[in-house]
mmCIF file of C-alpha atoms and ligand atoms in Angstrom:
data_model
loop_
_atom_site.group_PDB
_atom_site.id
_atom_site.type_symbol
_atom_site.label_atom_id
_atom_site.label_comp_id
_atom_site.label_asym_id
_atom_site.label_seq_id
_atom_site.Cartn_x
_atom_site.Cartn_y
_atom_site.Cartn_z
ATOM 1 C CA MET A 229 117.045 94.042 133.809
ATOM 2 C CA THR A 230 117.083 90.248 133.480
ATOM 3 C CA THR A 231 114.451 88.977 131.048
ATOM 4 C CA SER A 232 112.527 85.863 131.975
ATOM 5 C CA LYS A 233 114.065 84.120 128.956
ATOM 6 C CA GLU A 234 117.395 84.168 130.796
ATOM 7 C CA ILE A 235 115.930 82.218 133.733
ATOM 8 C CA PRO A 236 115.616 78.493 132.989
ATOM 9 C CA VAL A 237 111.962 77.526 133.414
ATOM 10 C CA SER A 238 109.570 74.661 132.776
ATOM 11 C CA PHE A 239 105.765 74.638 132.816
ATOM 12 C CA GLU A 240 103.343 71.927 133.939
ATOM 13 C CA PHE A 241 99.836 71.313 132.539
ATOM 14 C CA PHE A 242 97.052 68.885 133.354
ATOM 15 C CA PRO A 243 95.051 67.113 130.609
ATOM 16 C CA THR A 244 91.496 68.392 130.482
ATOM 17 C CA LYS A 245 88.195 66.545 130.141
ATOM 18 C CA THR A 246 86.566 68.950 127.675
ATOM 19 C CA GLU A 247 87.517 70.154 124.217
ATOM 20 C CA ALA A 248 87.088 73.780 125.376
ATOM 21 C CA GLY A 249 89.491 73.168 128.276
ATOM 22 C CA HIS A 250 91.988 71.577 125.927
ATOM 23 C CA GLU A 251 91.878 74.553 123.567
ATOM 24 C CA LYS A 252 92.601 76.873 126.502
ATOM 25 C CA LEU A 253 95.538 74.680 127.511
ATOM 26 C CA ILE A 254 97.010 74.795 124.002
ATOM 27 C CA ALA A 255 96.517 78.581 123.817
ATOM 28 C CA ALA A 256 98.310 79.009 127.170
ATOM 29 C CA ALA A 257 101.091 76.694 125.994
ATOM 30 C CA HIS A 258 101.645 78.809 122.857
ATOM 31 C CA VAL A 259 102.009 81.920 125.030
ATOM 32 C CA LEU A 260 104.376 80.180 127.471
ATOM 33 C CA ALA A 261 106.427 78.721 124.606
ATOM 34 C CA ASP A 262 107.666 82.288 123.981
ATOM 35 C CA GLN A 263 109.561 82.021 127.281
ATOM 36 C CA GLN A 264 111.700 79.300 125.646
ATOM 37 C CA PRO A 265 111.156 76.827 128.484
ATOM 38 C CA GLU A 266 113.453 73.846 128.939
ATOM 39 C CA PHE A 267 110.378 71.632 128.805
ATOM 40 C CA PHE A 268 106.646 71.312 129.386
ATOM 41 C CA SER A 269 105.210 68.482 131.463
ATOM 42 C CA VAL A 270 101.738 66.915 131.545
ATOM 43 C CA THR A 271 100.263 65.189 134.595
ATOM 44 C CA TYR A 272 98.933 61.620 134.627
ATOM 45 C CA GLY A 273 95.934 60.399 136.617
ATOM 46 C CA ALA A 274 97.154 57.539 138.809
ATOM 47 C CA GLY A 275 95.697 54.197 137.757
ATOM 48 C CA GLY A 276 95.626 55.346 134.121
ATOM 49 C CA SER A 277 92.525 57.540 134.534
ATOM 50 C CA THR A 278 93.918 60.150 132.096
ATOM 51 C CA ARG A 279 96.069 57.798 130.009
ATOM 52 C CA ASP A 280 94.832 58.765 126.522
ATOM 53 C CA ARG A 281 94.375 62.434 127.374
ATOM 54 C CA THR A 282 97.901 62.622 128.803
ATOM 55 C CA ILE A 283 99.403 60.938 125.728
ATOM 56 C CA ASN A 284 97.486 63.152 123.288
ATOM 57 C CA THR A 285 98.370 66.346 125.161
ATOM 58 C CA VAL A 286 102.051 65.382 125.418
ATOM 59 C CA LEU A 287 102.288 64.614 121.707
ATOM 60 C CA GLN A 288 100.466 67.785 120.690
ATOM 61 C CA LEU A 289 102.639 70.035 122.888
ATOM 62 C CA ASP A 290 105.804 68.291 121.748
ATOM 63 C CA GLN A 291 105.060 68.088 118.036
ATOM 64 C CA GLN A 292 102.815 71.092 117.348
ATOM 65 C CA VAL A 293 103.720 73.673 119.998
ATOM 66 C CA LYS A 294 107.293 72.422 119.562
ATOM 67 C CA VAL A 295 108.460 72.494 123.169
ATOM 68 C CA PRO A 296 110.072 69.237 124.388
ATOM 69 C CA THR A 297 107.370 67.706 126.580
ATOM 70 C CA ALA A 298 107.636 65.244 129.460
ATOM 71 C CA PRO A 299 104.764 62.956 130.422
ATOM 72 C CA HIS A 300 104.247 62.264 134.104
ATOM 73 C CA LEU A 301 103.987 58.537 134.766
ATOM 74 C CA SER A 302 102.817 56.985 138.015
ATOM 75 C CA CYS A 303 103.107 53.369 139.070
ATOM 76 C CA VAL A 304 100.317 52.946 141.614
ATOM 77 C CA GLY A 305 97.452 51.090 139.946
ATOM 78 C CA ASP A 306 99.289 50.427 136.662
ATOM 79 C CA SER A 307 100.783 47.029 135.821
ATOM 80 C CA LYS A 308 104.310 46.614 134.502
ATOM 81 C CA ALA A 309 102.790 45.684 131.135
ATOM 82 C CA ASP A 310 100.792 48.978 131.068
ATOM 83 C CA LEU A 311 103.897 50.960 131.962
ATOM 84 C CA ARG A 312 106.046 49.127 129.403
ATOM 85 C CA GLN A 313 103.526 49.941 126.687
ATOM 86 C CA LEU A 314 103.478 53.637 127.621
ATOM 87 C CA LEU A 315 107.277 53.785 127.679
ATOM 88 C CA THR A 316 107.448 52.194 124.222
ATOM 89 C CA GLU A 317 104.870 54.612 122.863
ATOM 90 C CA TYR A 318 106.714 57.643 124.235
ATOM 91 C CA ARG A 319 110.073 56.371 123.079
ATOM 92 C CA GLU A 320 108.801 55.782 119.557
ATOM 93 C CA ALA A 321 107.328 59.311 119.517
ATOM 94 C CA GLY A 322 110.757 60.779 120.335
ATOM 95 C CA ILE A 323 109.948 61.815 123.923
ATOM 96 C CA ARG A 324 113.170 62.098 125.963
ATOM 97 C CA ARG A 325 112.053 63.098 129.488
ATOM 98 C CA ILE A 326 109.681 61.506 132.015
ATOM 99 C CA VAL A 327 108.465 62.598 135.451
ATOM 100 C CA ALA A 328 108.357 59.323 137.443
ATOM 101 C CA LEU A 329 105.972 59.177 140.415
ATOM 102 C CA ARG A 330 104.203 56.808 142.703
ATOM 103 C CA GLY A 331 100.921 58.719 142.322
ATOM 104 C CA ASP A 332 97.820 58.732 144.497
ATOM 105 C CA LEU A 333 94.788 56.728 143.437
ATOM 106 C CA PRO A 334 91.718 58.984 143.287
ATOM 107 C CA SER A 335 89.317 58.166 146.141
ATOM 108 C CA GLY A 336 86.734 55.626 145.018
ATOM 109 C CA MET A 337 89.159 53.905 142.651
ATOM 110 C CA GLY A 338 89.702 51.060 145.091
ATOM 111 C CA ARG A 339 92.968 49.595 146.355
ATOM 112 C CA ALA A 340 96.238 50.186 144.609
ATOM 113 C CA SER A 341 96.965 47.179 142.424
ATOM 114 C CA GLY A 342 100.242 48.182 140.799
ATOM 115 C CA GLU A 343 103.205 45.811 140.778
ATOM 116 C CA LEU A 344 105.505 48.707 141.664
ATOM 117 C CA ARG A 345 104.796 50.262 145.045
ATOM 118 C CA TYR A 346 107.055 53.319 145.241
ATOM 119 C CA ALA A 347 108.593 55.800 142.832
ATOM 120 C CA ASN A 348 112.133 54.418 143.323
ATOM 121 C CA GLU A 349 110.868 51.089 141.937
ATOM 122 C CA LEU A 350 109.399 52.897 138.923
ATOM 123 C CA VAL A 351 112.703 54.685 138.287
ATOM 124 C CA GLU A 352 114.511 51.310 138.397
ATOM 125 C CA PHE A 353 111.940 49.819 136.045
ATOM 126 C CA ILE A 354 112.301 52.669 133.514
ATOM 127 C CA ARG A 355 116.090 52.257 133.574
ATOM 128 C CA GLU A 356 115.819 48.468 133.136
ATOM 129 C CA GLU A 357 113.400 48.823 130.238
ATOM 130 C CA THR A 358 114.840 51.822 128.412
ATOM 131 C CA GLY A 359 118.424 52.325 129.615
ATOM 132 C CA ASP A 360 119.503 55.957 129.337
ATOM 133 C CA HIS A 361 116.899 56.975 126.767
ATOM 134 C CA PHE A 362 114.888 59.144 129.183
ATOM 135 C CA ILE A 363 115.924 61.975 131.470
ATOM 136 C CA ILE A 364 114.072 60.955 134.645
ATOM 137 C CA GLU A 365 112.623 63.568 136.980
ATOM 138 C CA VAL A 366 111.338 62.598 140.426
ATOM 139 C CA ALA A 367 109.322 64.430 143.079
ATOM 140 C CA ALA A 368 110.906 66.019 146.156
ATOM 141 C CA TYR A 369 109.192 67.272 149.318
ATOM 142 C CA PRO A 370 111.035 70.056 151.180
ATOM 143 C CA GLU A 371 108.261 70.011 153.816
ATOM 144 C CA ALA A 372 108.172 66.160 153.830
ATOM 145 C CA HIS A 373 105.591 64.046 151.999
ATOM 146 C CA PRO A 374 102.316 63.965 153.985
ATOM 147 C CA GLN A 375 102.411 60.157 154.358
ATOM 148 C CA ALA A 376 106.085 59.988 155.340
ATOM 149 C CA ARG A 377 106.877 58.545 158.776
ATOM 150 C CA ASN A 378 109.047 61.594 159.409
ATOM 151 C CA PHE A 379 111.402 63.996 157.604
ATOM 152 C CA GLU A 380 114.425 61.678 157.859
ATOM 153 C CA ALA A 381 112.527 58.710 156.410
ATOM 154 C CA ASP A 382 111.328 60.859 153.524
ATOM 155 C CA LEU A 383 114.872 62.106 152.908
ATOM 156 C CA GLU A 384 116.066 58.481 152.789
ATOM 157 C CA ASN A 385 113.364 57.794 150.232
ATOM 158 C CA PHE A 386 114.525 60.719 148.144
ATOM 159 C CA VAL A 387 118.094 59.403 148.218
ATOM 160 C CA ARG A 388 116.765 55.971 147.136
ATOM 161 C CA LYS A 389 115.079 57.561 144.127
ATOM 162 C CA ALA A 390 118.295 59.365 143.185
ATOM 163 C CA LYS A 391 120.323 56.148 143.507
ATOM 164 C CA ALA A 392 117.744 54.250 141.453
ATOM 165 C CA GLY A 393 118.742 56.442 138.498
ATOM 166 C CA ALA A 394 116.862 59.766 138.648
ATOM 167 C CA ASP A 395 118.566 62.653 136.861
ATOM 168 C CA SER A 396 116.790 65.594 138.434
ATOM 169 C CA ALA A 397 113.997 66.478 140.871
ATOM 170 C CA ILE A 398 111.043 68.857 141.007
ATOM 171 C CA THR A 399 109.699 69.831 144.410
ATOM 172 C CA GLN A 400 106.170 69.947 145.695
ATOM 173 C CA TYR A 401 105.213 73.624 145.912
ATOM 174 C CA PHE A 402 105.882 75.557 149.102
ATOM 175 C CA PHE A 403 105.631 79.148 150.322
ATOM 176 C CA ASN A 404 108.769 79.303 152.402
ATOM 177 C CA ALA A 405 112.171 79.457 150.697
ATOM 178 C CA ASP A 406 113.989 78.284 153.837
ATOM 179 C CA CYS A 407 112.460 74.816 153.649
ATOM 180 C CA TYR A 408 113.889 74.471 150.123
ATOM 181 C CA PHE A 409 117.390 75.533 151.207
ATOM 182 C CA HIS A 410 117.241 73.189 154.203
ATOM 183 C CA PHE A 411 116.159 70.267 152.019
ATOM 184 C CA VAL A 412 118.863 70.896 149.390
ATOM 185 C CA ASP A 413 121.464 71.148 152.136
ATOM 186 C CA ARG A 414 120.376 67.808 153.651
ATOM 187 C CA VAL A 415 120.344 66.107 150.245
ATOM 188 C CA ARG A 416 123.878 67.353 149.503
ATOM 189 C CA LYS A 417 125.077 66.141 152.927
ATOM 190 C CA ALA A 418 123.643 62.736 152.008
ATOM 191 C CA GLY A 419 126.010 62.736 149.009
ATOM 192 C CA VAL A 420 123.401 63.332 146.294
ATOM 193 C CA ASP A 421 124.110 66.103 143.800
ATOM 194 C CA LEU A 422 121.218 65.987 141.335
ATOM 195 C CA PRO A 423 119.531 69.324 140.494
ATOM 196 C CA ILE A 424 116.511 70.085 142.690
ATOM 197 C CA VAL A 425 114.132 72.468 140.939
ATOM 198 C CA PRO A 426 111.577 74.321 143.055
ATOM 199 C CA GLY A 427 107.962 73.750 141.990
ATOM 200 C CA ILE A 428 106.194 77.133 141.964
ATOM 201 C CA MET A 429 102.456 77.499 142.493
ATOM 202 C CA PRO A 430 101.136 80.960 141.528
ATOM 203 C CA ILE A 431 98.422 82.172 143.925
ATOM 204 C CA THR A 432 95.181 82.961 142.104
ATOM 205 C CA ASN A 433 92.320 81.456 144.117
ATOM 206 C CA TYR A 434 92.522 81.176 147.891
ATOM 207 C CA THR A 435 89.737 78.608 148.440
ATOM 208 C CA SER A 436 91.081 75.992 146.059
ATOM 209 C CA LEU A 437 94.692 76.697 147.049
ATOM 210 C CA SER A 438 93.847 76.167 150.702
ATOM 211 C CA ARG A 439 92.038 72.863 150.050
ATOM 212 C CA PHE A 440 94.762 71.523 147.783
ATOM 213 C CA SER A 441 97.578 72.608 150.104
ATOM 214 C CA ASP A 442 96.006 70.742 153.040
ATOM 215 C CA ALA A 443 95.870 67.576 150.940
ATOM 216 C CA CYS A 444 99.422 67.714 149.608
ATOM 217 C CA GLY A 445 101.113 68.934 152.775
ATOM 218 C CA ALA A 446 102.154 72.415 151.597
ATOM 219 C CA GLU A 447 101.972 74.870 154.470
ATOM 220 C CA ILE A 448 100.530 78.310 153.774
ATOM 221 C CA PRO A 449 102.183 80.595 156.347
ATOM 222 C CA ARG A 450 99.729 82.326 158.662
ATOM 223 C CA TRP A 451 100.591 85.848 157.455
ATOM 224 C CA ILE A 452 99.856 84.849 153.856
ATOM 225 C CA ARG A 453 96.626 83.068 154.815
ATOM 226 C CA LYS A 454 95.390 85.978 156.886
ATOM 227 C CA GLN A 455 96.125 88.498 154.139
ATOM 228 C CA LEU A 456 94.446 86.335 151.464
ATOM 229 C CA GLU A 457 91.405 85.754 153.699
ATOM 230 C CA SER A 458 90.978 89.474 154.138
ATOM 231 C CA TYR A 459 90.478 89.913 150.375
ATOM 232 C CA GLY A 460 87.339 87.718 150.316
ATOM 233 C CA ASP A 461 86.135 87.414 146.704
ATOM 234 C CA ASP A 462 88.356 90.212 145.417
ATOM 235 C CA SER A 463 90.296 88.097 142.958
ATOM 236 C CA ALA A 464 92.303 91.031 141.567
ATOM 237 C CA SER A 465 93.742 91.784 145.035
ATOM 238 C CA ILE A 466 94.431 88.082 145.666
ATOM 239 C CA ALA A 467 96.317 87.844 142.364
ATOM 240 C CA ALA A 468 98.270 91.075 142.976
ATOM 241 C CA PHE A 469 99.328 90.031 146.488
ATOM 242 C CA GLY A 470 100.016 86.458 145.357
ATOM 243 C CA THR A 471 102.211 87.617 142.500
ATOM 244 C CA GLU A 472 104.231 89.832 144.824
ATOM 245 C CA VAL A 473 104.743 87.117 147.460
ATOM 246 C CA ILE A 474 105.663 84.397 144.963
ATOM 247 C CA SER A 475 107.934 86.694 142.931
ATOM 248 C CA ASP A 476 109.863 87.605 146.079
ATOM 249 C CA MET A 477 110.202 83.928 146.976
ATOM 250 C CA CYS A 478 111.368 83.022 143.443
ATOM 251 C CA GLN A 479 113.981 85.766 143.531
ATOM 252 C CA ARG A 480 115.291 84.427 146.840
ATOM 253 C CA LEU A 481 115.365 80.897 145.453
ATOM 254 C CA LEU A 482 117.313 81.956 142.363
ATOM 255 C CA ASP A 483 119.702 84.140 144.388
ATOM 256 C CA GLY A 484 120.246 81.162 146.709
ATOM 257 C CA GLY A 485 121.218 78.840 143.842
ATOM 258 C CA ALA A 486 117.988 77.213 142.589
ATOM 259 C CA PRO A 487 118.914 75.870 139.121
ATOM 260 C CA SER A 488 115.573 76.779 137.488
ATOM 261 C CA LEU A 489 111.860 77.193 138.259
ATOM 262 C CA HIS A 490 109.059 74.718 137.447
ATOM 263 C CA PHE A 491 105.628 76.394 137.312
ATOM 264 C CA TYR A 492 102.389 74.584 138.161
ATOM 265 C CA THR A 493 100.437 76.596 135.590
ATOM 266 C CA LEU A 494 96.979 75.053 136.133
ATOM 267 C CA ASN A 495 96.754 75.556 132.356
ATOM 268 C CA GLN A 496 96.934 79.366 132.596
ATOM 269 C CA ALA A 497 99.756 81.477 131.182
ATOM 270 C CA GLN A 498 99.196 84.817 132.876
ATOM 271 C CA PRO A 499 99.930 83.997 136.560
ATOM 272 C CA SER A 500 103.336 82.480 135.735
ATOM 273 C CA LEU A 501 104.188 85.286 133.310
ATOM 274 C CA ALA A 502 103.325 87.934 135.915
ATOM 275 C CA ILE A 503 105.836 86.332 138.297
ATOM 276 C CA LEU A 504 108.522 85.980 135.619
ATOM 277 C CA ASP A 505 108.062 89.638 134.655
ATOM 278 C CA ASN A 506 109.034 90.625 138.204
ATOM 279 C CA LEU A 507 112.295 88.655 138.264
HETATM 280 C C1 FAD B 1707 106.471 67.533 140.655
HETATM 281 C C2 FAD B 1707 105.305 66.651 141.033
HETATM 282 C C3 FAD B 1707 104.482 66.161 140.035
HETATM 283 C C4 FAD B 1707 103.408 65.314 140.349
HETATM 284 N N1 FAD B 1707 102.612 64.830 139.338
HETATM 285 C C5 FAD B 1707 101.627 63.942 139.609
HETATM 286 C C6 FAD B 1707 100.850 63.343 138.559
HETATM 287 O O1 FAD B 1707 101.030 63.631 137.381
HETATM 288 N N2 FAD B 1707 99.906 62.435 138.911
HETATM 289 C C7 FAD B 1707 99.701 62.082 140.213
HETATM 290 O O2 FAD B 1707 98.841 61.215 140.466
HETATM 291 N N3 FAD B 1707 100.386 62.642 141.226
HETATM 292 C C8 FAD B 1707 101.355 63.550 140.954
HETATM 293 N N4 FAD B 1707 102.091 64.104 141.986
HETATM 294 C C9 FAD B 1707 101.758 63.759 143.369
HETATM 295 C C10 FAD B 1707 102.463 62.474 143.813
HETATM 296 O O3 FAD B 1707 102.074 61.389 143.009
HETATM 297 C C11 FAD B 1707 102.069 62.222 145.269
HETATM 298 O O4 FAD B 1707 102.662 63.176 146.100
HETATM 299 C C12 FAD B 1707 102.327 60.811 145.774
HETATM 300 O O5 FAD B 1707 101.674 60.679 147.040
HETATM 301 C C13 FAD B 1707 103.787 60.480 146.008
HETATM 302 O O6 FAD B 1707 104.445 60.297 144.856
HETATM 303 P P1 FAD B 1707 106.059 60.142 144.883
HETATM 304 O O7 FAD B 1707 106.470 59.828 143.510
HETATM 305 O O8 FAD B 1707 106.672 61.283 145.543
HETATM 306 O O9 FAD B 1707 106.148 58.826 145.814
HETATM 307 P P2 FAD B 1707 107.308 58.095 146.581
HETATM 308 O O10 FAD B 1707 108.626 58.735 146.353
HETATM 309 O O11 FAD B 1707 107.176 56.653 146.260
HETATM 310 O O12 FAD B 1707 106.928 58.337 148.111
HETATM 311 C C14 FAD B 1707 105.602 58.159 148.553
HETATM 312 C C15 FAD B 1707 105.578 58.015 150.062
HETATM 313 O O13 FAD B 1707 106.042 56.719 150.434
HETATM 314 C C16 FAD B 1707 107.161 56.809 151.306
HETATM 315 N N5 FAD B 1707 108.049 55.706 150.917
HETATM 316 C C17 FAD B 1707 108.796 55.620 149.794
HETATM 317 N N6 FAD B 1707 109.453 54.430 149.755
HETATM 318 C C18 FAD B 1707 109.072 53.753 150.868
HETATM 319 C C19 FAD B 1707 109.369 52.474 151.381
HETATM 320 N N7 FAD B 1707 110.192 51.633 150.731
HETATM 321 N N8 FAD B 1707 108.773 52.106 152.549
HETATM 322 C C20 FAD B 1707 107.940 52.932 153.196
HETATM 323 N N9 FAD B 1707 107.620 54.170 152.745
HETATM 324 C C21 FAD B 1707 108.178 54.572 151.604
HETATM 325 C C22 FAD B 1707 107.732 58.204 151.080
HETATM 326 O O14 FAD B 1707 108.458 58.677 152.182
HETATM 327 C C23 FAD B 1707 106.462 58.995 150.831
HETATM 328 O O15 FAD B 1707 105.825 59.300 152.034
HETATM 329 C C24 FAD B 1707 103.153 64.969 141.708
HETATM 330 C C25 FAD B 1707 103.970 65.498 142.718
HETATM 331 C C26 FAD B 1707 105.038 66.329 142.397
HETATM 332 C C27 FAD B 1707 105.895 66.892 143.482
#
């Protein structure tokens, strides 16, 4: 049997507002550190809304939990001076990887005021400011970004981000392995060979998953939706079915050449571990 430690993985967290939430995050990170992940990553609220919490969480995971940790950094709503300061801070703290995004301003935060409009411009900026210091990850959308004019335009954008200097990509989550294989195939045909790591969302709560998936453009196939709906509030059945469906998809992705798996942990260890145990 393959142990999960033989499958390259990374785990994503979001910085919490409360001390209790933060303690849970750190406890989950200690458990997931046993999987010897390539890295952890920590999200960033566009416009700097989580700036200090993101920095503190990144430094704690990197220095105390001792897993190399990548901050997410988004350009919408942040000035070049803000971004430069963050890059300097991370560089001085020994951080070597960054997830570079455009971001979405939370509703109510007003109009985007950043000097950089798209993620490819942020990648260029990071390269100009810091050379090759950081490994730069960018986002990829096998089902197309929800605001993209169409699939081809979004693919062109992805190629622009690669050419701007990205080293690797993490996808938006999806529930259909074929869209990943199709996307990778199209990227390769466009002459871009950077690793494209599937982003994996464990299924634990149907209501929030459904709301979030609508917003970010991840399609939940009808057969999965219908099955999850039939469980109502039975969270144990939702988790058991979700683990089975996502494990099967991960196995297909790995068998089909996915270089590693990036888990959207939502700050919980168990759902990702249950999937890894099945692989
Ligand atoms: C792995 C991952 C991690 C994420 N982490 C965070 C996070 O920490 N914080 C956060 O706020 N959000 C995060 N997001 C969400 C992300 O910020 C949103 O999906 C955002 O809407 C797009 O960001 P991007 O970097 O993909 O943008 P971009 O690559 O800039 O693309 C955004 C849209 O603009 C279009 N576009 C790009 N260039 C042009 C152009 N020149 N002209 C016209 N259209 C163009 C693209 O096709 C796309 O529709 C994450 C997403 C992923 C997949």
